[in-house]
PDB file of C-alpha atoms in Angstrom:
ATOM      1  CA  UNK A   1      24.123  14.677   6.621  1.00  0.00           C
ATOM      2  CA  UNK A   2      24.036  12.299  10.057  1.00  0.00           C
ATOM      3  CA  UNK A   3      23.932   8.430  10.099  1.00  0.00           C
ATOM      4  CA  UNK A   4      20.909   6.443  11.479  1.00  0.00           C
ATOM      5  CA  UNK A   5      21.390   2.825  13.398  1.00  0.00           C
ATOM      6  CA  UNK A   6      21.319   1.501   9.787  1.00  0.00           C
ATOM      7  CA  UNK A   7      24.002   3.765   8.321  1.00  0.00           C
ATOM      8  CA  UNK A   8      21.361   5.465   5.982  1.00  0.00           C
ATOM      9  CA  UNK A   9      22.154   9.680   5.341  1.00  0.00           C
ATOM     10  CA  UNK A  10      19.220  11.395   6.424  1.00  0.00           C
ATOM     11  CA  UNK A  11      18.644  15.028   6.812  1.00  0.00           C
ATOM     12  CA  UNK A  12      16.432  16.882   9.701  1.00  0.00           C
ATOM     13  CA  UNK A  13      13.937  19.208   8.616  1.00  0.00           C
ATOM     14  CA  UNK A  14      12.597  21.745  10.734  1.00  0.00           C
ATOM     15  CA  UNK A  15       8.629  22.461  10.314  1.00  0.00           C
ATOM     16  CA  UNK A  16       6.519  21.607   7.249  1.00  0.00           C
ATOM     17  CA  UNK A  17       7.967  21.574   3.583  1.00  0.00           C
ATOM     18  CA  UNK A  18       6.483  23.115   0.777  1.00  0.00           C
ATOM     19  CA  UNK A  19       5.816  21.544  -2.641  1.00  0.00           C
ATOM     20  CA  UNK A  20       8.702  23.019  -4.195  1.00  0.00           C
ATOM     21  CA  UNK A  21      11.127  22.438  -1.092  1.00  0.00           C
ATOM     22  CA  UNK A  22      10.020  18.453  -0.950  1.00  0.00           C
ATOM     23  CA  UNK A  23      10.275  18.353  -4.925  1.00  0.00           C
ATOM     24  CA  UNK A  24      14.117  19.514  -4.407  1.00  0.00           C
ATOM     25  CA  UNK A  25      14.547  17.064  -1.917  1.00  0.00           C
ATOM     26  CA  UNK A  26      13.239  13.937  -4.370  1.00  0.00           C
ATOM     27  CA  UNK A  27      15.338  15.279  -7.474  1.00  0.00           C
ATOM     28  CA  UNK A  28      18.474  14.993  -5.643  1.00  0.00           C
ATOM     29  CA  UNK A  29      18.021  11.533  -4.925  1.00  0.00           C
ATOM     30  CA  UNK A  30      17.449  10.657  -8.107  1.00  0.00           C
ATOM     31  CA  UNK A  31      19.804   8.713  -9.854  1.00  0.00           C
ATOM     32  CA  UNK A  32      20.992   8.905 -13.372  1.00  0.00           C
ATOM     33  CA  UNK A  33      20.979   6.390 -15.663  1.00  0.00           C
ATOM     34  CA  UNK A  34      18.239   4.332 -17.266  1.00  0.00           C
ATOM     35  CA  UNK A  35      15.885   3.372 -14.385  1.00  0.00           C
ATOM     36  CA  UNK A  36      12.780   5.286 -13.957  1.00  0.00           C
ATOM     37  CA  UNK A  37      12.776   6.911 -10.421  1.00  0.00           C
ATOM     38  CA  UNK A  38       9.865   6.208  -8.093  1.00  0.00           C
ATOM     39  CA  UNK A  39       8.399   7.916  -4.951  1.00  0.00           C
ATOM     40  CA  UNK A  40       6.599   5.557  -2.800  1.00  0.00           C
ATOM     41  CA  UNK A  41       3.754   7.100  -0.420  1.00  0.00           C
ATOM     42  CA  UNK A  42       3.590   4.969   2.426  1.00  0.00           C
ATOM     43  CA  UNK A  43       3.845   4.865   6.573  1.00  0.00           C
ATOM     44  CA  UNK A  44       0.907   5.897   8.244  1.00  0.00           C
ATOM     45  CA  UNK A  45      -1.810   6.186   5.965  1.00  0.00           C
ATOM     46  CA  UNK A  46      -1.250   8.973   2.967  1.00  0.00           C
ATOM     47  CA  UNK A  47      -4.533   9.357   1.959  1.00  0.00           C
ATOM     48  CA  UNK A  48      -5.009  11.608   5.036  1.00  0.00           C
ATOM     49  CA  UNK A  49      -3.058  13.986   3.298  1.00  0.00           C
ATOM     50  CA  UNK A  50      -4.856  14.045   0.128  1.00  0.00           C
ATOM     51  CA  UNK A  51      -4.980  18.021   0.202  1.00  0.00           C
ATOM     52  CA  UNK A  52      -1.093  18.022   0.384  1.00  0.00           C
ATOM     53  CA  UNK A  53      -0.524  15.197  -2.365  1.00  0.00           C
ATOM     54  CA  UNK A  54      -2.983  17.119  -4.729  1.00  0.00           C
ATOM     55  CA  UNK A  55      -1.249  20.232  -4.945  1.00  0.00           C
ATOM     56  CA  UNK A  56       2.465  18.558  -5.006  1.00  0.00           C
ATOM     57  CA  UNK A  57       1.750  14.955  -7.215  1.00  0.00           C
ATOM     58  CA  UNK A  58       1.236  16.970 -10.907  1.00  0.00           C
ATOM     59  CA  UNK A  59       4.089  19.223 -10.632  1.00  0.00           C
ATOM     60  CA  UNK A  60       6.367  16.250  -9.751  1.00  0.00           C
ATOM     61  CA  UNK A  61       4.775  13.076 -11.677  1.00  0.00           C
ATOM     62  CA  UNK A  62       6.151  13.810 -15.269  1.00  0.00           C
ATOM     63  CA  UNK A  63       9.965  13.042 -13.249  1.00  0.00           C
ATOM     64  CA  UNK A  64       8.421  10.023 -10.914  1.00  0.00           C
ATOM     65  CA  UNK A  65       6.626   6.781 -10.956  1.00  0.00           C
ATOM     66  CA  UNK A  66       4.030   7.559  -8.049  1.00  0.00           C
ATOM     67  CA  UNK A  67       3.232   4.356  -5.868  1.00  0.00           C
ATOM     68  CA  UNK A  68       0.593   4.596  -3.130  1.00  0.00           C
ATOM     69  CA  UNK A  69       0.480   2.225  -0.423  1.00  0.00           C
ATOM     70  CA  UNK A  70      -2.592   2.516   1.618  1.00  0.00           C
ATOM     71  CA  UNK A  71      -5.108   1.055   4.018  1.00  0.00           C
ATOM     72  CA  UNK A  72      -7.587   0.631   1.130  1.00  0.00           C
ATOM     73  CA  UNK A  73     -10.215   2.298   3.293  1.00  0.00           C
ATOM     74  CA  UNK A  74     -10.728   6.341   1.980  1.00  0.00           C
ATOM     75  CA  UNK A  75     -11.948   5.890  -1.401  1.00  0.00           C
ATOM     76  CA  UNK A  76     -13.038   9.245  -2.029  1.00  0.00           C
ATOM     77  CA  UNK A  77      -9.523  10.324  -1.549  1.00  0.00           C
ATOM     78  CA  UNK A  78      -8.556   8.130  -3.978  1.00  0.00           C
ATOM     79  CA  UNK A  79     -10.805   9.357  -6.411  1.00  0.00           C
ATOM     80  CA  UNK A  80      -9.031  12.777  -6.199  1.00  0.00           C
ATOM     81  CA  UNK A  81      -5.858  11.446  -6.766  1.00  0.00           C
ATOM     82  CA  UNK A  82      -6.408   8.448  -8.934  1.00  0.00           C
ATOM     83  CA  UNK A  83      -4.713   9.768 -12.165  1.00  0.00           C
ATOM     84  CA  UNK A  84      -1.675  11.233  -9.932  1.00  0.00           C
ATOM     85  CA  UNK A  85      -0.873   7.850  -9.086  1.00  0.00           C
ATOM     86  CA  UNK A  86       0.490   4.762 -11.021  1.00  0.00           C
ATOM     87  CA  UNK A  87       0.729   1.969  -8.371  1.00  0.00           C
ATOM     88  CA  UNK A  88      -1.656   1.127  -5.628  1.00  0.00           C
ATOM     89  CA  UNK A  89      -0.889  -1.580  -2.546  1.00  0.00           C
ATOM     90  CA  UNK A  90      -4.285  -1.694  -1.588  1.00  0.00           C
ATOM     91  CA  UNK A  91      -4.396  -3.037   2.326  1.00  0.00           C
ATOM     92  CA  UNK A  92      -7.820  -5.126   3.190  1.00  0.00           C
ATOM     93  CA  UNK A  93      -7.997  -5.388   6.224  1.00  0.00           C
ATOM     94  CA  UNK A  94      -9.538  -8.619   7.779  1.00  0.00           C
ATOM     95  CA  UNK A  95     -11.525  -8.258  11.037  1.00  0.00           C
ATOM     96  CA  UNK A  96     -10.427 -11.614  12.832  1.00  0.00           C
ATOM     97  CA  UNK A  97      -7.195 -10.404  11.942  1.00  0.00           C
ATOM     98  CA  UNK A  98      -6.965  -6.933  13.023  1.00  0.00           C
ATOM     99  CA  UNK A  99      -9.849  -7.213  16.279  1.00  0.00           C
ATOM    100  CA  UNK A 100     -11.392  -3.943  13.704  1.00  0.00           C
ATOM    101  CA  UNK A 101     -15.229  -3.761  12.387  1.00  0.00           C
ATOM    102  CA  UNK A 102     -15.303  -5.040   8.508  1.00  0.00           C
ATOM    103  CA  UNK A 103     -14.583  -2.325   6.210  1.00  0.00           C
ATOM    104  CA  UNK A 104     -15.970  -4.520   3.196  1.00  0.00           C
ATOM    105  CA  UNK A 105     -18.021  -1.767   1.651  1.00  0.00           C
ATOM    106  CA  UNK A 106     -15.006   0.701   1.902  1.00  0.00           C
ATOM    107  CA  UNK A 107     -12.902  -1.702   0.316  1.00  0.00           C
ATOM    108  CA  UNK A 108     -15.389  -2.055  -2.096  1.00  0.00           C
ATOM    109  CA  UNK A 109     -15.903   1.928  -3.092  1.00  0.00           C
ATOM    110  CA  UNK A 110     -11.783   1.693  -2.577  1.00  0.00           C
ATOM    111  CA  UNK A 111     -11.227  -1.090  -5.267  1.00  0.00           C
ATOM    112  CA  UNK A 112     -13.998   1.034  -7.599  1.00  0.00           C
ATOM    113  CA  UNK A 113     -11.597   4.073  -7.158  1.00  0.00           C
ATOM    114  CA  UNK A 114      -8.554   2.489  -8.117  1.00  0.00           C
ATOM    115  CA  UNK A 115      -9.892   1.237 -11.436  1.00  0.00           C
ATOM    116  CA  UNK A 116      -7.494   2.305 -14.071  1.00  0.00           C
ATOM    117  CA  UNK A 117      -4.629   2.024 -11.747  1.00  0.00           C
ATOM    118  CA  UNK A 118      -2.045  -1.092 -11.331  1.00  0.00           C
ATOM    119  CA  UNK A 119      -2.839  -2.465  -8.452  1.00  0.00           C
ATOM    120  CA  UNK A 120      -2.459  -5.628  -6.091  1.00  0.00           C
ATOM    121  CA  UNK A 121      -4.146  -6.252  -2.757  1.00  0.00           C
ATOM    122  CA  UNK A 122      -2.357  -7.229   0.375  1.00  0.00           C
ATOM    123  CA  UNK A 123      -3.819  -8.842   3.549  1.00  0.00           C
ATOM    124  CA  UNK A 124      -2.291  -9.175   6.815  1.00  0.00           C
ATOM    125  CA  UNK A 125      -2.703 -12.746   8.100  1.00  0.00           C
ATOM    126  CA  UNK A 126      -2.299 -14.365  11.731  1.00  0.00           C
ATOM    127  CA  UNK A 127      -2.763 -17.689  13.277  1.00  0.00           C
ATOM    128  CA  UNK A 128      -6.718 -16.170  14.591  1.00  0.00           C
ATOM    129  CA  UNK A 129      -7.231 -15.194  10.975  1.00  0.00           C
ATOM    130  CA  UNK A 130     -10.625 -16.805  10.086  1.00  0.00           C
ATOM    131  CA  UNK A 131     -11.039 -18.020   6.457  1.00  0.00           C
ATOM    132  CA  UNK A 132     -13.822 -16.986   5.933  1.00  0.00           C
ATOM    133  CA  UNK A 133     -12.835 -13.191   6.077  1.00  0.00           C
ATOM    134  CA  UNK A 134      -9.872 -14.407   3.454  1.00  0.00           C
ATOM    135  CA  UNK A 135     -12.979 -15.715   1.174  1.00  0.00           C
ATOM    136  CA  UNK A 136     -14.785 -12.394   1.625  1.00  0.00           C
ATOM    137  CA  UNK A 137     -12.023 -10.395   1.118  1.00  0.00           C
ATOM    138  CA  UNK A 138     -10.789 -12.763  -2.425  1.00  0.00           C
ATOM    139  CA  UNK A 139     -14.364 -12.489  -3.267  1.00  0.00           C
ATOM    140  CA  UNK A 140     -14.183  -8.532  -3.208  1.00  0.00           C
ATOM    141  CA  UNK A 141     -11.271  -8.815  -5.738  1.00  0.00           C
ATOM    142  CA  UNK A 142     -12.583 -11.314  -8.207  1.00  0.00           C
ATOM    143  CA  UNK A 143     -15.525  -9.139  -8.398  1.00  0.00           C
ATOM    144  CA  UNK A 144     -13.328  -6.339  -9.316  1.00  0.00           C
ATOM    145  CA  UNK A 145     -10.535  -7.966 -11.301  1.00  0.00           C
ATOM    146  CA  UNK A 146      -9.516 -12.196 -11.149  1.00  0.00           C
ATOM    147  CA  UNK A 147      -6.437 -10.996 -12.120  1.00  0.00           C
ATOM    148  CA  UNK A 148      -5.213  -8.418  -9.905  1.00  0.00           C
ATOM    149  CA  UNK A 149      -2.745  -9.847  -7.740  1.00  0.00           C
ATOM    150  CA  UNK A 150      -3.615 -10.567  -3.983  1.00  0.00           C
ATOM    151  CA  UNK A 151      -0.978 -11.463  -1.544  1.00  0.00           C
ATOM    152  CA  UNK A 152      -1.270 -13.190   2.007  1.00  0.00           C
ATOM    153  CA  UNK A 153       1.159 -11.471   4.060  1.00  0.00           C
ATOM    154  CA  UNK A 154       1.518 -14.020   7.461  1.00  0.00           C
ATOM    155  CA  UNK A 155       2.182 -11.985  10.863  1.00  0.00           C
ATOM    156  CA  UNK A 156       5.344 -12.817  12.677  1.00  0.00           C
ATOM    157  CA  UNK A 157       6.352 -13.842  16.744  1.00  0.00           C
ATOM    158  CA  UNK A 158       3.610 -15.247  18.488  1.00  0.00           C
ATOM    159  CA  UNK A 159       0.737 -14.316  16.197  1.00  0.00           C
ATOM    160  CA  UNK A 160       2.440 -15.592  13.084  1.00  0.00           C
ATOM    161  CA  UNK A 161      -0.026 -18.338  11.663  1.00  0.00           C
ATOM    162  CA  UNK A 162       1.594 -22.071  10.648  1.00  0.00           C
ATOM    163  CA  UNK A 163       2.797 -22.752   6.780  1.00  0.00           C
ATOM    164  CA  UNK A 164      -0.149 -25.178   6.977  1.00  0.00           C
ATOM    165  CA  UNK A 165      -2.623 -22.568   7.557  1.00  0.00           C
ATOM    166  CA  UNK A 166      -1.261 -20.113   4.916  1.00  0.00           C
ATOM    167  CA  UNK A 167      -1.358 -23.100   2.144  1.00  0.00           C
ATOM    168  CA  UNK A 168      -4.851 -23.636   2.851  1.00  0.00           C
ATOM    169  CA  UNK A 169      -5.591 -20.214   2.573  1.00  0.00           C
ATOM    170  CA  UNK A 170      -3.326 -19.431  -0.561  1.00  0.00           C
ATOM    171  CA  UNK A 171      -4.805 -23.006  -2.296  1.00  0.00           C
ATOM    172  CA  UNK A 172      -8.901 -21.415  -1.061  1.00  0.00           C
ATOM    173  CA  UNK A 173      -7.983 -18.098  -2.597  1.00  0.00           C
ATOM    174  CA  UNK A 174      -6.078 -19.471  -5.621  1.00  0.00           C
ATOM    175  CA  UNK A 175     -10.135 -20.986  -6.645  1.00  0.00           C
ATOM    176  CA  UNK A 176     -11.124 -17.590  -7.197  1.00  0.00           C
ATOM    177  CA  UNK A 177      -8.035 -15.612  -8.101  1.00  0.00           C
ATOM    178  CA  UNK A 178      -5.440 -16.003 -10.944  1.00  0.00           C
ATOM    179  CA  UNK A 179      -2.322 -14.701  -8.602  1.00  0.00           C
ATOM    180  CA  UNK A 180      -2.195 -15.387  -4.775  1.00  0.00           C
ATOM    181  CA  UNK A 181       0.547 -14.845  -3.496  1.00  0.00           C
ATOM    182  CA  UNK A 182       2.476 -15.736   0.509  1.00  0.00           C
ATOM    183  CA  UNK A 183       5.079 -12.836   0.919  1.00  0.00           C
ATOM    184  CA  UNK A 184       6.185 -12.020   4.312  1.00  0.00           C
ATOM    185  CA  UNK A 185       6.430  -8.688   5.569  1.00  0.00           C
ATOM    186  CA  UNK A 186       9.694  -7.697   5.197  1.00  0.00           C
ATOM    187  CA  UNK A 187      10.214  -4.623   7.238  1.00  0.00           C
ATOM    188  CA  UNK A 188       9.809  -7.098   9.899  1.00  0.00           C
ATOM    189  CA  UNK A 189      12.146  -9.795   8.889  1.00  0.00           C
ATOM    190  CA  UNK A 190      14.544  -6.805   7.874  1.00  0.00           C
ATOM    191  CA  UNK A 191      13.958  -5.517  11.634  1.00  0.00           C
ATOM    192  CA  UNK A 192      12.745  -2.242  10.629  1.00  0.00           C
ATOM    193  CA  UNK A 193      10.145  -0.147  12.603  1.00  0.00           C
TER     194      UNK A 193
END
């Protein structure tokens, strides 16, 4: 075991695990006692390695709580691994926030996917974030489900947008939803890549 800049033990791999080999790897973290042990699926985007996750998820889902973080975007992935997973962070990604094309319709299919699954919808915010892309993107959700949970998350440094803003938008989206939420990114506060 080495030490990282954070004092975490990691381990270097060399070339691609199996199933099996990254199932070890999980069960020896685990720790006992009476929690239930989770893998989270995150970094990058996982759905892009839906043909990996569909042979590994059912042999290891009866020992973990599976929780998906994604850009909300490949909903027919999601529809193959739907009932391997138990707890979807479902990016939307807002165009005058990110500079990308709307993915409305994928977020859409995405949402329709997920059904089934807990889930709670994140958006990246910045001071160019227009409002009406927030209103789009709460309206996408109440359609869906008032109550699943939707959560402002502001961008920091220079793009970070003002508590004023993010009141406004949290008080426009709470007239639609039943839980809007302002939590920042933490990786960033934290200093984390």
């Amino acid at each position: 075991m080495q030490k990282n800049a954070f004092s975490f033990d990691y381990e270097e791999v060399a070339g691609e695990l199996s199933c099996d080999r990254l199932s070890e790897f999980c069960l020896r973290l685990v720790v006992p006692g009476p929690s239930r042990p989770v893998i989270s699926l995150t970094g990058g985007e996982p759905l892009l390695h839906r043909h990996f996750l569909a042979r590994w998820l059912p042999g290891i889902k009866n020992r973990f709580s599976i929780y998906l973080e994604t850009n909300g975007i490949r909903y027919a992935d999601m529809t193959v691994l739907r009932d391997m997973v138990d707890v979807v962070s479902m990016d939307v990604k807002l165009p005058s926030a990110t500079g990308l094309q709307p993915f409305w319709d994928e977020h859409r299919k995405f949402l329709e996917a997920a059904r089934g699954r807990a889930l709670f919808v994140k958006a990246v915010v910045t001071a160019d974030t227009a409002q009406s892309d927030i209103l789009t993107a709460v309206d996408l959700v109440a359609r869906y489900d008032q109550t699943v949970p939707f959560i402002l998350q502001p961008a920091s440094g220079p793009t970070a947008p003002t508590p004023l803003q993010l009141i406004g938008w949290q008080n426009a989206a709470l007239a639609h939803l039943a839980d809007v939420r302002v939590i920042p990114q933490l990786h960033k506060v934290l200093c984390v890549p």
